[in-house]
Amino acid sequence: MPLPVWNEFNAGTMVRGALWLMQVVGEGNTFTKEQLREAFPGVSQVDRRIRDLRDYGWVLYTNSDDATLMAEDQRFVKAGVPVWDSAARRAAAPQKAISSKEKQAAMARDDYMCSVCGISGGEAYVDDSNQTAVLSVTRRETVLPNGQERTLLITECKRCRAGSDRLPARADETVADIRALDPSDQRRLLRWIERGRRGSTPLDRAWNAYRRLPADARDEVRTALES
Ligand SMILES: [Zn+2]
C-alpha cells in the first residue's frame, strides 16, 4: 500500500510530520526547524509534535546526540511505527512513562552502561569520536524461560536503540541454547555468569597464541596439526 501523501492526508501534526520525514526529508538526512515551520505553517509546537514520534520508536538526532550536527539541524535517523496506519499507531500507543525513579534504578542495575554494546554514558564511540553515547532506559518485551511474556526495562545507548529490530528478547531461547552446550561449557558459562564477566577458555588462549605467531610459523603449525 503506498504511503498517504504528507500534505494531502487528513491527520494530526505528528502523523503528517512522520509522512513529511519519509517523503520530503528521507531517512539518514537532516532537516532544520525552519524547514519544519515552512512545511507546517501556523502549527504551534510542530517541533514538539515531531519529537512525540520518539515514543513510537522513531529515531531523531539533535546536535547533543551527534556533534557533527549544527544547533539548528536534526537528523532523521530511522523511522519507527507507521503512525499513519491507525491500527499500528493504537497498538503501539506509548505506555505510561517510565518514572525517573524507575530509570535511575534500571541504570544503576546496568552499571550506567549500554546493555547491548557496553559503552558508558557520555563516552565517545571507538569508531566515531564525534558521537558520544546517550543512554536511555526503554521497555523491552521479553519471553522468560517459563514462556511468560513480560515488559522489562533495559538500558541502551541511542545507537543500539536505533539498530535494534525491537523483536522480543528471548530468555527462553537463551536457556535452551545454554542447555544444548556440553556440560563442561555449561559449568564454565555459569562461572562467567556468577563473576559477571567472560573468562578466557583454553580454546581462546590457544587461538590467540596461534594468531600472534609470525605467518610462516602459523603455516608450520597448520602443517603439524594436519599431519
Ligand atoms: Zn550501545
mmCIF file of C-alpha atoms and ligand atoms in Angstrom:
data_model
loop_
_atom_site.group_PDB
_atom_site.id
_atom_site.type_symbol
_atom_site.label_atom_id
_atom_site.label_comp_id
_atom_site.label_asym_id
_atom_site.label_seq_id
_atom_site.Cartn_x
_atom_site.Cartn_y
_atom_site.Cartn_z
ATOM 1 C CA MET A 1 0.000 0.000 0.000
ATOM 2 C CA PRO A 2 1.513 3.369 -0.974
ATOM 3 C CA LEU A 3 2.014 5.884 1.812
ATOM 4 C CA PRO A 4 -0.567 8.654 2.114
ATOM 5 C CA VAL A 5 0.839 11.926 0.767
ATOM 6 C CA TRP A 6 2.021 14.074 3.665
ATOM 7 C CA ASN A 7 0.338 17.344 2.641
ATOM 8 C CA GLU A 8 -2.892 15.774 1.365
ATOM 9 C CA PHE A 9 -3.553 13.454 4.278
ATOM 10 C CA ASN A 10 -6.127 14.473 6.836
ATOM 11 C CA ALA A 11 -4.440 13.671 10.135
ATOM 12 C CA GLY A 12 -2.798 15.225 13.160
ATOM 13 C CA THR A 13 0.525 17.028 13.034
ATOM 14 C CA MET A 14 2.548 14.096 14.364
ATOM 15 C CA VAL A 15 1.223 11.778 11.642
ATOM 16 C CA ARG A 16 1.687 14.313 8.842
ATOM 17 C CA GLY A 17 5.129 15.113 10.285
ATOM 18 C CA ALA A 18 6.047 11.430 10.065
ATOM 19 C CA LEU A 19 4.995 11.354 6.407
ATOM 20 C CA TRP A 20 6.893 14.592 5.749
ATOM 21 C CA LEU A 21 10.025 12.993 7.206
ATOM 22 C CA MET A 22 9.554 9.940 4.974
ATOM 23 C CA GLN A 23 8.634 11.779 1.766
ATOM 24 C CA VAL A 24 10.499 15.077 1.942
ATOM 25 C CA VAL A 25 13.484 14.551 4.267
ATOM 26 C CA GLY A 26 14.253 10.847 3.822
ATOM 27 C CA GLU A 27 15.945 8.521 6.280
ATOM 28 C CA GLY A 28 19.515 9.489 7.083
ATOM 29 C CA ASN A 29 19.071 13.143 6.042
ATOM 30 C CA THR A 30 18.925 16.302 8.119
ATOM 31 C CA PHE A 31 16.294 18.995 8.431
ATOM 32 C CA THR A 32 16.049 22.335 10.197
ATOM 33 C CA LYS A 33 13.381 23.832 12.437
ATOM 34 C CA GLU A 34 12.891 26.439 9.711
ATOM 35 C CA GLN A 35 12.049 23.779 7.108
ATOM 36 C CA LEU A 36 9.674 22.192 9.566
ATOM 37 C CA ARG A 37 7.897 25.511 10.207
ATOM 38 C CA GLU A 38 7.652 26.169 6.457
ATOM 39 C CA ALA A 39 6.132 22.730 5.866
ATOM 40 C CA PHE A 40 3.589 23.210 8.662
ATOM 41 C CA PRO A 41 2.825 26.942 8.677
ATOM 42 C CA GLY A 42 0.848 28.182 11.646
ATOM 43 C CA VAL A 43 1.014 24.878 13.511
ATOM 44 C CA SER A 44 2.098 25.599 17.055
ATOM 45 C CA GLN A 45 4.808 23.468 18.620
ATOM 46 C CA VAL A 46 5.349 21.460 15.453
ATOM 47 C CA ASP A 47 8.819 20.661 16.792
ATOM 48 C CA ARG A 48 7.326 19.032 19.857
ATOM 49 C CA ARG A 49 4.834 17.028 17.747
ATOM 50 C CA ILE A 50 7.769 15.668 15.723
ATOM 51 C CA ARG A 51 9.572 14.758 18.954
ATOM 52 C CA ASP A 52 6.488 12.775 20.023
ATOM 53 C CA LEU A 53 7.405 10.314 17.256
ATOM 54 C CA ARG A 54 10.218 9.115 19.508
ATOM 55 C CA ASP A 55 7.557 7.466 21.664
ATOM 56 C CA TYR A 56 6.751 5.366 18.582
ATOM 57 C CA GLY A 57 10.319 4.208 18.031
ATOM 58 C CA TRP A 58 11.354 6.941 15.570
ATOM 59 C CA VAL A 59 14.996 7.951 15.949
ATOM 60 C CA LEU A 60 15.818 11.647 15.570
ATOM 61 C CA TYR A 61 19.199 13.118 16.475
ATOM 62 C CA THR A 62 19.952 16.647 17.604
ATOM 63 C CA ASN A 63 23.438 18.044 17.994
ATOM 64 C CA SER A 64 23.518 16.784 21.577
ATOM 65 C CA ASP A 65 23.433 13.260 20.122
ATOM 66 C CA ASP A 66 25.721 13.910 17.169
ATOM 67 C CA ALA A 67 28.293 16.694 17.427
ATOM 68 C CA THR A 68 28.581 16.967 13.630
ATOM 69 C CA LEU A 69 25.080 18.492 13.529
ATOM 70 C CA MET A 70 24.563 22.244 13.746
ATOM 71 C CA ALA A 71 22.344 23.512 16.548
ATOM 72 C CA GLU A 72 19.527 24.140 14.025
ATOM 73 C CA ASP A 73 19.803 20.713 12.431
ATOM 74 C CA GLN A 74 18.216 17.428 13.299
ATOM 75 C CA ARG A 75 18.847 14.136 11.612
ATOM 76 C CA PHE A 76 16.026 11.755 10.741
ATOM 77 C CA VAL A 77 17.916 8.543 11.529
ATOM 78 C CA LYS A 78 15.264 5.870 11.379
ATOM 79 C CA ALA A 79 11.505 5.510 11.008
ATOM 80 C CA GLY A 80 9.546 3.658 13.681
ATOM 81 C CA VAL A 81 5.929 2.581 13.941
ATOM 82 C CA PRO A 82 3.947 3.574 10.788
ATOM 83 C CA VAL A 83 1.799 6.046 12.715
ATOM 84 C CA TRP A 84 -0.305 6.918 9.627
ATOM 85 C CA ASP A 85 -1.789 3.415 9.991
ATOM 86 C CA SER A 86 -4.240 3.980 12.832
ATOM 87 C CA ALA A 87 -4.261 0.312 13.887
ATOM 88 C CA ALA A 88 -0.468 0.208 14.133
ATOM 89 C CA ARG A 89 -0.490 3.533 15.958
ATOM 90 C CA ARG A 90 -3.052 2.348 18.513
ATOM 91 C CA ALA A 91 -1.202 -0.932 19.072
ATOM 92 C CA ALA A 92 1.996 0.993 19.758
ATOM 93 C CA ALA A 93 0.470 3.835 21.783
ATOM 94 C CA PRO A 94 3.036 4.920 24.341
ATOM 95 C CA GLN A 95 2.565 3.251 27.661
ATOM 96 C CA LYS A 96 2.710 5.124 30.900
ATOM 97 C CA ALA A 97 6.005 6.987 31.016
ATOM 98 C CA ILE A 98 8.832 5.284 32.872
ATOM 99 C CA SER A 99 9.298 7.301 36.078
ATOM 100 C CA SER A 100 12.667 8.901 36.768
ATOM 101 C CA LYS A 101 12.981 6.679 39.838
ATOM 102 C CA GLU A 102 12.499 3.555 37.696
ATOM 103 C CA LYS A 103 15.003 4.890 35.154
ATOM 104 C CA GLN A 104 17.598 5.575 37.837
ATOM 105 C CA ALA A 105 17.162 2.101 39.328
ATOM 106 C CA ALA A 106 17.471 0.428 35.906
ATOM 107 C CA MET A 107 20.589 2.437 35.001
ATOM 108 C CA ALA A 108 22.250 1.698 38.349
ATOM 109 C CA ARG A 109 21.491 -2.020 37.950
ATOM 110 C CA ASP A 110 23.036 -1.914 34.444
ATOM 111 C CA ASP A 111 26.151 -0.084 35.797
ATOM 112 C CA TYR A 112 25.335 3.012 33.669
ATOM 113 C CA MET A 113 26.345 1.092 30.563
ATOM 114 C CA CYS A 114 24.504 0.137 27.397
ATOM 115 C CA SER A 115 23.322 -3.452 27.885
ATOM 116 C CA VAL A 116 23.923 -4.172 24.197
ATOM 117 C CA CYS A 117 27.381 -2.725 23.407
ATOM 118 C CA GLY A 118 28.724 -1.915 26.878
ATOM 119 C CA ILE A 119 29.502 1.776 26.265
ATOM 120 C CA SER A 120 29.130 4.166 29.224
ATOM 121 C CA GLY A 121 27.031 7.329 29.082
ATOM 122 C CA GLY A 122 28.993 10.280 27.640
ATOM 123 C CA GLU A 123 31.774 8.036 26.317
ATOM 124 C CA ALA A 124 32.805 8.527 22.673
ATOM 125 C CA TYR A 125 32.292 5.626 20.273
ATOM 126 C CA VAL A 126 35.573 3.965 19.306
ATOM 127 C CA ASP A 127 34.765 4.147 15.592
ATOM 128 C CA ASP A 128 33.287 7.663 15.637
ATOM 129 C CA SER A 129 34.694 10.137 18.133
ATOM 130 C CA ASN A 130 32.145 12.766 17.021
ATOM 131 C CA GLN A 131 29.420 10.755 18.673
ATOM 132 C CA THR A 132 29.129 10.221 22.392
ATOM 133 C CA ALA A 133 26.791 7.699 23.915
ATOM 134 C CA VAL A 134 23.467 8.899 25.273
ATOM 135 C CA LEU A 135 21.900 6.243 27.469
ATOM 136 C CA SER A 136 18.195 5.779 27.862
ATOM 137 C CA VAL A 137 16.003 3.266 29.613
ATOM 138 C CA THR A 138 13.445 1.625 27.364
ATOM 139 C CA ARG A 139 10.885 -1.124 27.628
ATOM 140 C CA ARG A 140 11.661 -4.433 26.027
ATOM 141 C CA GLU A 141 9.162 -7.232 25.511
ATOM 142 C CA THR A 142 10.803 -10.330 26.929
ATOM 143 C CA VAL A 143 9.887 -14.014 26.854
ATOM 144 C CA LEU A 144 11.004 -15.539 30.162
ATOM 145 C CA PRO A 145 12.395 -19.082 30.436
ATOM 146 C CA ASN A 146 8.948 -20.323 31.572
ATOM 147 C CA GLY A 147 7.336 -18.866 28.430
ATOM 148 C CA GLN A 148 5.673 -15.928 30.198
ATOM 149 C CA GLU A 149 5.859 -12.588 28.403
ATOM 150 C CA ARG A 150 6.879 -9.560 30.404
ATOM 151 C CA THR A 151 7.783 -5.981 29.601
ATOM 152 C CA LEU A 152 11.128 -5.262 31.245
ATOM 153 C CA LEU A 153 13.395 -2.236 31.404
ATOM 154 C CA ILE A 154 16.757 -2.159 29.648
ATOM 155 C CA THR A 155 19.498 0.498 29.461
ATOM 156 C CA GLU A 156 20.565 1.136 25.865
ATOM 157 C CA CYS A 157 22.616 3.745 24.049
ATOM 158 C CA LYS A 158 20.905 5.619 21.244
ATOM 159 C CA ARG A 159 22.904 3.897 18.570
ATOM 160 C CA CYS A 160 21.956 0.407 19.754
ATOM 161 C CA ARG A 161 18.393 1.537 20.185
ATOM 162 C CA ALA A 162 18.409 2.770 16.582
ATOM 163 C CA GLY A 163 19.880 -0.504 15.349
ATOM 164 C CA SER A 164 17.521 -2.702 17.315
ATOM 165 C CA ASP A 165 14.921 -4.785 15.495
ATOM 166 C CA ARG A 166 12.606 -4.381 18.524
ATOM 167 C CA LEU A 167 11.796 -8.082 18.445
ATOM 168 C CA PRO A 168 11.122 -9.551 21.880
ATOM 169 C CA ALA A 169 14.146 -10.576 23.947
ATOM 170 C CA ARG A 170 14.080 -14.389 24.229
ATOM 171 C CA ALA A 171 15.317 -15.608 27.607
ATOM 172 C CA ASP A 172 13.626 -18.952 26.845
ATOM 173 C CA GLU A 173 15.751 -19.473 23.724
ATOM 174 C CA THR A 174 18.873 -18.419 25.604
ATOM 175 C CA VAL A 175 18.251 -21.113 28.229
ATOM 176 C CA ALA A 176 17.621 -23.721 25.506
ATOM 177 C CA ASP A 177 20.878 -22.756 23.733
ATOM 178 C CA ILE A 178 22.824 -22.985 27.001
ATOM 179 C CA ARG A 179 21.295 -26.398 27.829
ATOM 180 C CA ALA A 180 22.442 -27.638 24.425
ATOM 181 C CA LEU A 181 26.103 -26.924 25.296
ATOM 182 C CA ASP A 182 28.492 -29.590 26.579
ATOM 183 C CA PRO A 183 28.249 -29.990 30.369
ATOM 184 C CA SER A 184 31.794 -28.568 30.771
ATOM 185 C CA ASP A 185 30.868 -25.454 28.735
ATOM 186 C CA GLN A 186 27.684 -25.076 30.776
ATOM 187 C CA ARG A 187 29.696 -25.110 34.011
ATOM 188 C CA ARG A 188 32.167 -22.581 32.559
ATOM 189 C CA LEU A 189 29.336 -20.291 31.459
ATOM 190 C CA LEU A 190 27.774 -20.491 34.917
ATOM 191 C CA ARG A 191 31.092 -19.327 36.419
ATOM 192 C CA TRP A 192 31.151 -16.370 33.979
ATOM 193 C CA ILE A 193 27.570 -15.513 34.936
ATOM 194 C CA GLU A 194 28.486 -15.590 38.647
ATOM 195 C CA ARG A 195 31.556 -13.387 38.069
ATOM 196 C CA GLY A 196 29.646 -11.047 35.737
ATOM 197 C CA ARG A 197 32.291 -11.265 33.017
ATOM 198 C CA ARG A 198 33.634 -13.657 30.474
ATOM 199 C CA GLY A 199 36.806 -15.593 31.235
ATOM 200 C CA SER A 200 39.125 -16.893 28.555
ATOM 201 C CA THR A 201 38.952 -20.599 27.768
ATOM 202 C CA PRO A 202 41.894 -22.858 26.852
ATOM 203 C CA LEU A 203 40.489 -22.738 23.312
ATOM 204 C CA ASP A 204 40.561 -18.896 23.275
ATOM 205 C CA ARG A 205 44.091 -18.883 24.655
ATOM 206 C CA ALA A 206 45.283 -21.417 22.058
ATOM 207 C CA TRP A 207 43.685 -19.364 19.246
ATOM 208 C CA ASN A 208 45.255 -16.124 20.490
ATOM 209 C CA ALA A 209 48.678 -17.778 20.806
ATOM 210 C CA TYR A 210 48.328 -19.088 17.255
ATOM 211 C CA ARG A 211 47.236 -15.673 15.897
ATOM 212 C CA ARG A 212 50.247 -13.951 17.464
ATOM 213 C CA LEU A 213 52.730 -16.189 15.634
ATOM 214 C CA PRO A 214 54.602 -14.955 12.551
ATOM 215 C CA ALA A 215 52.768 -16.022 9.384
ATOM 216 C CA ASP A 216 55.374 -18.622 8.386
ATOM 217 C CA ALA A 217 55.190 -20.188 11.851
ATOM 218 C CA ARG A 218 51.373 -20.285 11.557
ATOM 219 C CA ASP A 219 51.771 -22.287 8.352
ATOM 220 C CA GLU A 220 54.108 -24.676 10.173
ATOM 221 C CA VAL A 221 51.574 -25.108 12.983
ATOM 222 C CA ARG A 222 48.877 -25.902 10.478
ATOM 223 C CA THR A 223 51.057 -28.455 8.714
ATOM 224 C CA ALA A 224 51.968 -30.055 12.036
ATOM 225 C CA LEU A 225 48.315 -30.347 13.063
ATOM 226 C CA GLU A 226 47.098 -31.666 9.715
ATOM 227 C CA SER A 227 49.720 -34.412 9.509
HETATM 228 ZN ZN ZN B 1 25.032 0.504 22.760
#
